C-alpha cells in the first residue's frame, strides 16, 4: 500500500482486517487531519461504509487575462457552485482569439502572480465562441465551477449574468498523450 491513503487510519484498519499478516509501514496522520483530496479508489471504497465526504476542490483554479494568475475558484470550493465573476474585455479576447488560459495550484498564491511561477501549473484553455456575443458590449463575464465529476465548466455572458450565452464549456487541453 502506497501513497497518501496509507497514512489514513481508516484504510490502515481495513487492510489489516483484510490481510492477516499485513504490516503497514509509514507515518500515520493525526486523528484530526482533514483531507481535501483522496484518490478516487479510496473515495469509492469509503462511500461503501457511509463515510461523510465533502466534495470540494483541493486547489485554486485561476485564469490569465493579461494580469497574471487571477483566482476564479478558491481552494475548497464546493462542487457545482460557481466561483468569482471575472470580467474580460472584448479587446483582450480579440487579441487572444477568444481563448482563456486556465491554471491550477495547491499553494496560496497571491492574486496576479506571474503564471511562470513553479507552483502554478497550466491546465488548458477555455475557447469562447465570439459569434455568440453582442458586438455592442465591451466586456464578457465568465464564472467557473467544478462538476461532481471534476470537470471544469464555464458560464459566460455579455453583461447580465442572468442572460447566459454559453454554458458547460469544458476545459480543452493542448497536451497530447502518447
mmCIF file of C-alpha atoms in Angstrom:
data_model
loop_
_atom_site.group_PDB
_atom_site.id
_atom_site.type_symbol
_atom_site.label_atom_id
_atom_site.label_comp_id
_atom_site.label_asym_id
_atom_site.label_seq_id
_atom_site.Cartn_x
_atom_site.Cartn_y
_atom_site.Cartn_z
ATOM 1 C CA UNK A 1 0.000 0.000 0.000
ATOM 2 C CA UNK A 2 1.480 3.328 -1.035
ATOM 3 C CA UNK A 3 0.529 6.966 -1.260
ATOM 4 C CA UNK A 4 -1.394 9.312 0.991
ATOM 5 C CA UNK A 5 -4.201 6.818 1.578
ATOM 6 C CA UNK A 6 -1.758 4.586 3.504
ATOM 7 C CA UNK A 7 -1.499 7.304 6.159
ATOM 8 C CA UNK A 8 -5.226 7.323 6.911
ATOM 9 C CA UNK A 9 -6.096 5.152 9.918
ATOM 10 C CA UNK A 10 -9.439 4.089 8.435
ATOM 11 C CA UNK A 11 -7.742 2.463 5.435
ATOM 12 C CA UNK A 12 -4.908 1.019 7.522
ATOM 13 C CA UNK A 13 -7.519 -0.757 9.685
ATOM 14 C CA UNK A 14 -9.343 -2.066 6.601
ATOM 15 C CA UNK A 15 -6.124 -3.522 5.137
ATOM 16 C CA UNK A 16 -5.111 -5.121 8.444
ATOM 17 C CA UNK A 17 -8.556 -6.790 8.698
ATOM 18 C CA UNK A 18 -8.430 -7.944 5.090
ATOM 19 C CA UNK A 19 -4.869 -9.291 5.183
ATOM 20 C CA UNK A 20 -3.990 -11.197 8.367
ATOM 21 C CA UNK A 21 -0.240 -10.617 8.178
ATOM 22 C CA UNK A 22 -0.316 -7.112 6.829
ATOM 23 C CA UNK A 23 2.388 -4.842 8.147
ATOM 24 C CA UNK A 24 1.836 -1.253 7.142
ATOM 25 C CA UNK A 25 4.937 0.901 7.099
ATOM 26 C CA UNK A 26 4.810 4.688 7.143
ATOM 27 C CA UNK A 27 3.766 7.574 9.327
ATOM 28 C CA UNK A 28 0.162 7.800 10.455
ATOM 29 C CA UNK A 29 -1.691 11.087 10.048
ATOM 30 C CA UNK A 30 -3.059 12.843 13.127
ATOM 31 C CA UNK A 31 -6.623 11.934 14.093
ATOM 32 C CA UNK A 32 -7.905 15.441 13.384
ATOM 33 C CA UNK A 33 -6.454 15.640 9.863
ATOM 34 C CA UNK A 34 -8.937 16.906 7.264
ATOM 35 C CA UNK A 35 -8.279 15.667 3.752
ATOM 36 C CA UNK A 36 -9.067 17.921 0.820
ATOM 37 C CA UNK A 37 -8.293 15.244 -1.755
ATOM 38 C CA UNK A 38 -8.344 11.446 -1.719
ATOM 39 C CA UNK A 39 -7.795 9.037 -4.602
ATOM 40 C CA UNK A 40 -10.954 8.005 -6.410
ATOM 41 C CA UNK A 41 -10.452 4.351 -5.447
ATOM 42 C CA UNK A 42 -10.233 5.200 -1.757
ATOM 43 C CA UNK A 43 -13.143 7.586 -2.075
ATOM 44 C CA UNK A 44 -15.405 4.947 -3.644
ATOM 45 C CA UNK A 45 -14.366 2.402 -1.020
ATOM 46 C CA UNK A 46 -15.096 4.857 1.794
ATOM 47 C CA UNK A 47 -18.566 5.576 0.381
ATOM 48 C CA UNK A 48 -19.485 1.913 0.941
ATOM 49 C CA UNK A 49 -19.109 2.479 4.687
ATOM 50 C CA UNK A 50 -21.203 5.670 4.621
ATOM 51 C CA UNK A 51 -18.309 7.961 5.457
ATOM 52 C CA UNK A 52 -19.179 11.634 5.078
ATOM 53 C CA UNK A 53 -17.309 13.078 2.135
ATOM 54 C CA UNK A 54 -17.195 16.782 1.404
ATOM 55 C CA UNK A 55 -16.977 17.293 -2.346
ATOM 56 C CA UNK A 56 -14.685 20.245 -2.834
ATOM 57 C CA UNK A 57 -11.786 21.281 -4.993
ATOM 58 C CA UNK A 58 -8.363 20.754 -3.374
ATOM 59 C CA UNK A 59 -6.759 23.507 -5.440
ATOM 60 C CA UNK A 60 -7.094 27.080 -6.611
ATOM 61 C CA UNK A 61 -8.131 27.466 -10.242
ATOM 62 C CA UNK A 62 -7.166 30.666 -11.989
ATOM 63 C CA UNK A 63 -7.281 32.301 -15.373
ATOM 64 C CA UNK A 64 -4.784 34.526 -17.144
ATOM 65 C CA UNK A 65 -6.366 37.501 -18.869
ATOM 66 C CA UNK A 66 -3.425 39.859 -19.119
ATOM 67 C CA UNK A 67 -2.613 40.464 -15.443
ATOM 68 C CA UNK A 68 -1.131 37.137 -14.332
ATOM 69 C CA UNK A 69 -2.858 34.432 -12.258
ATOM 70 C CA UNK A 70 -6.365 35.553 -11.279
ATOM 71 C CA UNK A 71 -8.227 33.248 -8.918
ATOM 72 C CA UNK A 72 -11.522 32.080 -10.385
ATOM 73 C CA UNK A 73 -12.189 29.193 -7.974
ATOM 74 C CA UNK A 74 -10.834 29.146 -4.442
ATOM 75 C CA UNK A 75 -9.428 26.035 -2.803
ATOM 76 C CA UNK A 76 -12.210 24.063 -1.076
ATOM 77 C CA UNK A 77 -14.852 25.483 -3.414
ATOM 78 C CA UNK A 78 -17.855 23.189 -3.292
ATOM 79 C CA UNK A 79 -18.630 21.298 -6.486
ATOM 80 C CA UNK A 80 -21.384 22.748 -8.709
ATOM 81 C CA UNK A 81 -21.103 26.187 -7.086
ATOM 82 C CA UNK A 82 -19.850 28.925 -9.406
ATOM 83 C CA UNK A 83 -16.743 30.858 -8.425
ATOM 84 C CA UNK A 84 -15.894 34.534 -8.762
ATOM 85 C CA UNK A 85 -17.262 36.520 -11.688
ATOM 86 C CA UNK A 86 -14.447 37.561 -13.987
ATOM 87 C CA UNK A 87 -14.877 40.487 -16.354
ATOM 88 C CA UNK A 88 -12.861 40.226 -19.569
ATOM 89 C CA UNK A 89 -12.583 42.953 -22.177
ATOM 90 C CA UNK A 90 -13.612 42.212 -25.744
ATOM 91 C CA UNK A 91 -10.335 43.809 -26.909
ATOM 92 C CA UNK A 92 -8.295 41.339 -24.842
ATOM 93 C CA UNK A 93 -10.407 38.418 -26.085
ATOM 94 C CA UNK A 94 -9.939 39.513 -29.715
ATOM 95 C CA UNK A 95 -6.152 39.737 -29.258
ATOM 96 C CA UNK A 96 -6.143 36.226 -27.768
ATOM 97 C CA UNK A 97 -8.531 34.560 -30.238
ATOM 98 C CA UNK A 98 -11.209 34.269 -27.546
ATOM 99 C CA UNK A 99 -9.053 31.724 -25.732
ATOM 100 C CA UNK A 100 -8.710 31.954 -21.925
ATOM 101 C CA UNK A 101 -5.837 30.035 -20.332
ATOM 102 C CA UNK A 102 -6.572 28.099 -17.145
ATOM 103 C CA UNK A 103 -4.070 27.380 -14.380
ATOM 104 C CA UNK A 104 -4.153 25.475 -11.097
ATOM 105 C CA UNK A 105 -2.154 25.495 -7.885
ATOM 106 C CA UNK A 106 -2.267 23.844 -4.478
ATOM 107 C CA UNK A 107 -0.375 26.782 -2.960
ATOM 108 C CA UNK A 108 -1.804 30.032 -1.620
ATOM 109 C CA UNK A 109 -0.667 32.246 -4.479
ATOM 110 C CA UNK A 110 -1.151 35.999 -4.418
ATOM 111 C CA UNK A 111 -3.573 37.462 -6.926
ATOM 112 C CA UNK A 112 -1.931 38.486 -10.237
ATOM 113 C CA UNK A 113 1.150 36.299 -9.656
ATOM 114 C CA UNK A 114 3.321 35.510 -12.670
ATOM 115 C CA UNK A 115 1.986 32.363 -14.351
ATOM 116 C CA UNK A 116 5.597 31.197 -14.806
ATOM 117 C CA UNK A 117 5.758 30.607 -11.026
ATOM 118 C CA UNK A 118 6.873 26.995 -10.441
ATOM 119 C CA UNK A 119 3.825 26.389 -8.207
ATOM 120 C CA UNK A 120 1.324 27.412 -10.895
ATOM 121 C CA UNK A 121 0.529 24.741 -13.481
ATOM 122 C CA UNK A 122 -1.021 25.375 -16.883
ATOM 123 C CA UNK A 123 -4.145 23.199 -17.254
ATOM 124 C CA UNK A 124 -5.557 24.051 -20.671
ATOM 125 C CA UNK A 125 -7.893 26.665 -22.022
ATOM 126 C CA UNK A 126 -11.489 27.696 -22.499
ATOM 127 C CA UNK A 127 -12.472 28.602 -26.052
ATOM 128 C CA UNK A 128 -15.339 31.076 -26.286
ATOM 129 C CA UNK A 129 -17.357 31.463 -29.492
ATOM 130 C CA UNK A 130 -17.159 35.177 -30.329
ATOM 131 C CA UNK A 131 -20.033 34.907 -32.815
ATOM 132 C CA UNK A 132 -22.476 34.398 -29.934
ATOM 133 C CA UNK A 133 -21.705 37.689 -28.187
ATOM 134 C CA UNK A 134 -23.145 41.126 -28.915
ATOM 135 C CA UNK A 135 -20.684 43.400 -30.698
ATOM 136 C CA UNK A 136 -22.203 46.329 -28.739
ATOM 137 C CA UNK A 137 -20.852 45.078 -25.402
ATOM 138 C CA UNK A 138 -17.304 45.861 -24.286
ATOM 139 C CA UNK A 139 -16.952 43.125 -21.681
ATOM 140 C CA UNK A 140 -17.721 39.445 -21.236
ATOM 141 C CA UNK A 141 -18.326 37.921 -17.797
ATOM 142 C CA UNK A 142 -17.396 34.333 -17.015
ATOM 143 C CA UNK A 143 -17.718 32.107 -13.961
ATOM 144 C CA UNK A 144 -16.056 28.733 -13.482
ATOM 145 C CA UNK A 145 -17.191 25.749 -11.476
ATOM 146 C CA UNK A 146 -16.231 22.130 -10.922
ATOM 147 C CA UNK A 147 -18.811 19.450 -11.619
ATOM 148 C CA UNK A 148 -19.077 16.438 -9.308
ATOM 149 C CA UNK A 149 -17.107 14.563 -11.973
ATOM 150 C CA UNK A 150 -14.223 17.015 -11.511
ATOM 151 C CA UNK A 151 -14.702 18.739 -14.872
ATOM 152 C CA UNK A 152 -14.122 22.487 -15.111
ATOM 153 C CA UNK A 153 -17.092 24.198 -16.740
ATOM 154 C CA UNK A 154 -17.825 27.812 -17.546
ATOM 155 C CA UNK A 155 -20.834 30.072 -17.676
ATOM 156 C CA UNK A 156 -20.364 33.136 -19.884
ATOM 157 C CA UNK A 157 -22.486 36.177 -20.701
ATOM 158 C CA UNK A 158 -22.052 39.682 -22.067
ATOM 159 C CA UNK A 159 -23.242 41.802 -19.180
ATOM 160 C CA UNK A 160 -26.274 40.390 -17.438
ATOM 161 C CA UNK A 161 -25.309 37.157 -15.640
ATOM 162 C CA UNK A 162 -28.930 36.037 -15.959
ATOM 163 C CA UNK A 163 -28.630 36.109 -19.748
ATOM 164 C CA UNK A 164 -26.271 33.157 -20.214
ATOM 165 C CA UNK A 165 -24.786 32.850 -23.699
ATOM 166 C CA UNK A 166 -22.502 29.853 -23.254
ATOM 167 C CA UNK A 167 -22.708 27.185 -20.576
ATOM 168 C CA UNK A 168 -20.808 23.987 -19.813
ATOM 169 C CA UNK A 169 -17.763 24.878 -21.862
ATOM 170 C CA UNK A 170 -15.391 22.095 -20.982
ATOM 171 C CA UNK A 171 -11.701 22.753 -20.492
ATOM 172 C CA UNK A 172 -9.639 21.949 -23.585
ATOM 173 C CA UNK A 173 -6.058 20.750 -23.334
ATOM 174 C CA UNK A 174 -3.202 21.446 -25.687
ATOM 175 C CA UNK A 175 -1.239 18.473 -24.328
ATOM 176 C CA UNK A 176 -1.052 15.281 -26.389
ATOM 177 C CA UNK A 177 -0.609 11.980 -24.599
ATOM 178 C CA UNK A 178 1.245 9.093 -26.213
#
